[in-house]
Amino acid sequence: MLLYIHSHYEEKISLEMIAASANISGRECLRCFSQNLNTTPFTYLLEYRIRQAASELKNSSRSVTDVAYACGFSGTSYFSKTFRKIMGCTPSEYRGGA
């Protein structure tokens, strides 16, 4: 399931898609994530997307908007809010531009 997330994080992903990648039910998927990672599949996906975005911000000159869309976010507002919550700063501050 983690490999599925890592390979498809830039796409729209549902619980059912993650579960199907391991041939298990959505409920079993939730249980596995909770038991093994102490998180939900959605939270793991969100944090993984932010980690990928952080790497992209440091290693490229792509705009924050481009990075947000490339990492599976549908808009910059939600991306920036989530980035700040997880990383403790805005995407621009993280990059060093603010």
Coordinates of N, CA and C in Angstrom, one line a residue:
M1 N 0.8 -1.2 0.0 CA 0.0 0.0 0.0 C 0.9 1.3 0.0
L2 N 2.0 1.2 0.7 CA 2.9 2.3 0.7 C 3.5 2.5 -0.6
L3 N 3.9 1.4 -1.3 CA 4.4 1.5 -2.7 C 3.4 2.2 -3.6
Y4 N 2.1 1.8 -3.4 CA 1.1 2.4 -4.3 C 1.1 3.9 -4.0
I5 N 1.0 4.3 -2.8 CA 1.0 5.8 -2.5 C 2.2 6.5 -3.0
H6 N 3.4 5.9 -2.8 CA 4.7 6.5 -3.3 C 4.7 6.6 -4.9
S7 N 4.0 5.7 -5.5 CA 4.0 5.7 -7.0 C 2.9 6.6 -7.6
H8 N 1.9 6.8 -6.8 CA 0.7 7.6 -7.3 C 0.3 8.8 -6.6
Y9 N 1.2 9.3 -5.7 CA 0.9 10.4 -4.8 C 0.4 11.7 -5.6
E10 N 0.9 11.8 -6.8 CA 0.5 13.0 -7.6 C -0.9 12.9 -8.2
E11 N -1.5 11.8 -8.1 CA -2.8 11.6 -8.6 C -3.9 11.7 -7.5
K12 N -5.1 11.7 -7.9 CA -6.2 11.7 -6.9 C -6.3 10.2 -6.5
I13 N -6.2 10.0 -5.2 CA -6.2 8.6 -4.6 C -7.3 8.5 -3.6
S14 N -8.0 7.4 -3.6 CA -9.1 7.1 -2.7 C -8.6 6.0 -1.7
L15 N -9.3 5.8 -0.6 CA -9.1 4.7 0.3 C -9.2 3.4 -0.5
E16 N -10.2 3.3 -1.3 CA -10.5 2.1 -2.0 C -9.4 1.7 -3.0
M17 N -8.8 2.7 -3.6 CA -7.6 2.5 -4.5 C -6.4 2.0 -3.7
I18 N -6.2 2.6 -2.5 CA -5.0 2.1 -1.7 C -5.3 0.7 -1.3
A19 N -6.5 0.4 -0.8 CA -6.8 -1.0 -0.3 C -6.7 -2.0 -1.5
A20 N -7.3 -1.6 -2.6 CA -7.2 -2.5 -3.8 C -5.8 -2.9 -4.2
S21 N -4.9 -2.0 -4.0 CA -3.5 -2.3 -4.3 C -2.9 -3.4 -3.5
A22 N -3.5 -3.7 -2.4 CA -3.1 -4.9 -1.5 C -4.2 -5.9 -1.5
N23 N -5.2 -5.8 -2.3 CA -6.3 -6.8 -2.3 C -7.0 -7.0 -1.0
I24 N -7.2 -5.9 -0.3 CA -7.9 -5.9 1.0 C -9.0 -4.9 1.0
S25 N -9.9 -5.0 2.0 CA -11.0 -4.0 2.1 C -10.5 -2.7 2.6
G26 N -11.4 -1.7 2.5 CA -11.0 -0.3 3.0 C -10.9 -0.4 4.5
R27 N -11.8 -1.1 5.2 CA -11.7 -1.2 6.6 C -10.4 -1.9 7.1
E28 N -10.0 -2.9 6.4 CA -8.7 -3.6 6.7 C -7.5 -2.7 6.4
C29 N -7.6 -1.9 5.4 CA -6.6 -0.9 5.1 C -6.4 0.1 6.2
L30 N -7.5 0.6 6.7 CA -7.5 1.6 7.8 C -6.9 0.9 9.0
R31 N -7.2 -0.4 9.3 CA -6.7 -1.1 10.5 C -5.2 -1.3 10.3
C32 N -4.7 -1.6 9.1 CA -3.3 -1.8 8.9 C -2.5 -0.6 9.1
F33 N -3.0 0.5 8.6 CA -2.3 1.8 8.8 C -2.3 2.2 10.3
S34 N -3.4 2.0 10.9 CA -3.5 2.4 12.3 C -2.6 1.6 13.2
Q35 N -2.6 0.3 12.9 CA -1.8 -0.7 13.7 C -0.3 -0.5 13.5
N36 N 0.1 -0.3 12.2 CA 1.5 -0.3 11.9 C 2.2 1.0 11.8
L37 N 1.4 2.1 11.5 CA 2.0 3.4 11.3 C 1.4 4.4 12.3
N38 N 0.4 4.1 13.0 CA -0.3 5.0 14.0 C -0.8 6.2 13.2
T39 N -1.3 6.0 12.0 CA -1.9 7.1 11.3 C -3.0 6.5 10.3
T40 N -3.6 7.4 9.6 CA -4.6 6.9 8.6 C -3.9 7.0 7.2
P41 N -4.5 6.3 6.2 CA -3.9 6.3 4.9 C -3.9 7.8 4.3
F42 N -5.0 8.5 4.6 CA -5.1 9.9 4.1 C -4.0 10.8 4.7
T43 N -3.8 10.7 6.0 CA -2.8 11.5 6.7 C -1.4 11.1 6.2
Y44 N -1.1 9.8 6.0 CA 0.2 9.4 5.5 C 0.4 10.0 4.1
L45 N -0.7 9.9 3.2 CA -0.6 10.4 1.9 C -0.3 11.9 1.9
L46 N -1.0 12.6 2.7 CA -0.8 14.1 2.8 C 0.6 14.4 3.3
E47 N 1.1 13.7 4.3 CA 2.5 14.0 4.8 C 3.5 13.6 3.7
Y48 N 3.3 12.5 3.0 CA 4.2 12.1 1.9 C 4.2 13.2 0.8
R49 N 3.0 13.7 0.4 CA 3.0 14.7 -0.6 C 3.8 16.0 -0.1
I50 N 3.6 16.3 1.1 CA 4.3 17.5 1.6 C 5.9 17.3 1.6
R51 N 6.3 16.1 2.0 CA 7.7 15.8 2.0 C 8.3 15.8 0.5
Q52 N 7.5 15.3 -0.4 CA 7.9 15.4 -1.8 C 7.9 16.9 -2.3
A53 N 6.9 17.6 -1.9 CA 6.9 19.1 -2.2 C 8.1 19.8 -1.7
A54 N 8.4 19.5 -0.4 CA 9.6 20.1 0.2 C 10.9 19.9 -0.5
S55 N 11.0 18.6 -1.0 CA 12.2 18.3 -1.7 C 12.2 19.0 -3.1
E56 N 11.1 19.1 -3.7 CA 11.0 19.8 -5.0 C 11.2 21.3 -4.8
L57 N 10.8 21.9 -3.7 CA 11.0 23.3 -3.5 C 12.5 23.6 -3.3
K58 N 13.2 22.7 -2.6 CA 14.6 22.9 -2.4 C 15.5 22.6 -3.6
N59 N 15.0 21.7 -4.5 CA 15.9 21.2 -5.6 C 15.5 21.7 -6.9
S60 N 14.5 22.6 -7.0 CA 14.1 23.0 -8.4 C 13.7 24.5 -8.3
S61 N 13.5 25.1 -9.4 CA 13.1 26.5 -9.4 C 11.6 26.6 -9.8
R62 N 10.9 25.5 -9.8 CA 9.5 25.5 -10.2 C 8.7 26.4 -9.2
S63 N 7.7 27.0 -9.7 CA 6.9 27.9 -8.8 C 6.2 27.0 -7.8
V64 N 5.8 27.7 -6.7 CA 5.0 27.0 -5.6 C 3.8 26.4 -6.2
T65 N 3.1 27.1 -7.1 CA 1.9 26.6 -7.7 C 2.2 25.3 -8.5
D66 N 3.2 25.3 -9.3 CA 3.6 24.1 -10.0 C 3.9 22.9 -9.1
V67 N 4.6 23.2 -8.1 CA 5.0 22.2 -7.1 C 3.7 21.6 -6.5
A68 N 2.8 22.5 -6.1 CA 1.6 22.0 -5.4 C 0.8 21.1 -6.4
Y69 N 0.6 21.5 -7.6 CA -0.1 20.6 -8.5 C 0.6 19.3 -8.8
A70 N 1.9 19.4 -9.0 CA 2.8 18.2 -9.3 C 2.7 17.2 -8.1
C71 N 2.5 17.7 -6.9 CA 2.4 16.8 -5.8 C 1.0 16.4 -5.4
G72 N 0.1 16.6 -6.2 CA -1.3 16.1 -6.0 C -2.3 17.0 -5.3
F73 N -1.9 18.3 -5.1 CA -2.8 19.2 -4.5 C -3.6 19.9 -5.6
S74 N -4.9 20.2 -5.3 CA -5.8 20.8 -6.3 C -5.7 22.3 -6.3
G75 N -5.0 22.9 -5.3 CA -5.0 24.3 -5.2 C -3.8 24.8 -4.3
T76 N -3.4 26.0 -4.5 CA -2.3 26.5 -3.7 C -2.7 26.9 -2.3
S77 N -3.9 27.3 -2.1 CA -4.3 27.7 -0.7 C -4.3 26.5 0.2
Y78 N -4.9 25.4 -0.1 CA -4.8 24.2 0.7 C -3.4 23.7 0.9
F79 N -2.7 23.7 -0.2 CA -1.3 23.3 -0.2 C -0.5 24.1 0.8
S80 N -0.6 25.4 0.7 CA 0.2 26.3 1.6 C -0.2 26.1 3.1
K81 N -1.5 26.0 3.3 CA -2.0 25.7 4.7 C -1.5 24.4 5.2
T82 N -1.6 23.4 4.4 CA -1.1 22.1 4.9 C 0.4 22.0 5.1
F83 N 1.1 22.7 4.1 CA 2.6 22.7 4.2 C 3.0 23.4 5.5
R84 N 2.4 24.5 5.8 CA 2.7 25.3 7.0 C 2.4 24.5 8.3
K85 N 1.3 23.7 8.3 CA 0.9 22.9 9.4 C 2.0 21.8 9.7
I86 N 2.4 21.2 8.6 CA 3.3 20.0 8.7 C 4.8 20.5 8.9
M87 N 5.2 21.5 8.1 CA 6.6 21.9 8.1 C 6.9 23.1 9.0
G88 N 5.9 23.8 9.5 CA 6.1 24.9 10.4 C 6.4 26.3 9.7
C89 N 6.4 26.3 8.4 CA 6.6 27.5 7.7 C 5.9 27.5 6.3
T90 N 5.8 28.6 5.6 CA 5.2 28.6 4.3 C 6.2 27.9 3.3
P91 N 5.6 27.5 2.1 CA 6.5 27.0 1.1 C 7.6 28.0 0.7
S92 N 7.3 29.2 0.6 CA 8.3 30.2 0.2 C 9.3 30.4 1.2
E93 N 8.9 30.4 2.5 CA 9.9 30.5 3.6 C 10.8 29.3 3.6
Y94 N 10.2 28.1 3.3 CA 11.0 26.9 3.3 C 12.1 26.9 2.2
R95 N 11.7 27.4 1.1 CA 12.6 27.5 0.0 C 13.7 28.6 0.2
G96 N 13.4 29.5 1.1 CA 14.3 30.6 1.4 C 14.1 31.9 0.7
G97 N 12.9 32.0 0.1 CA 12.6 33.2 -0.7 C 11.9 34.2 0.1
A98 N 11.5 34.0 1.4 CA 10.8 35.0 2.1 C 11.6 35.4 3.3

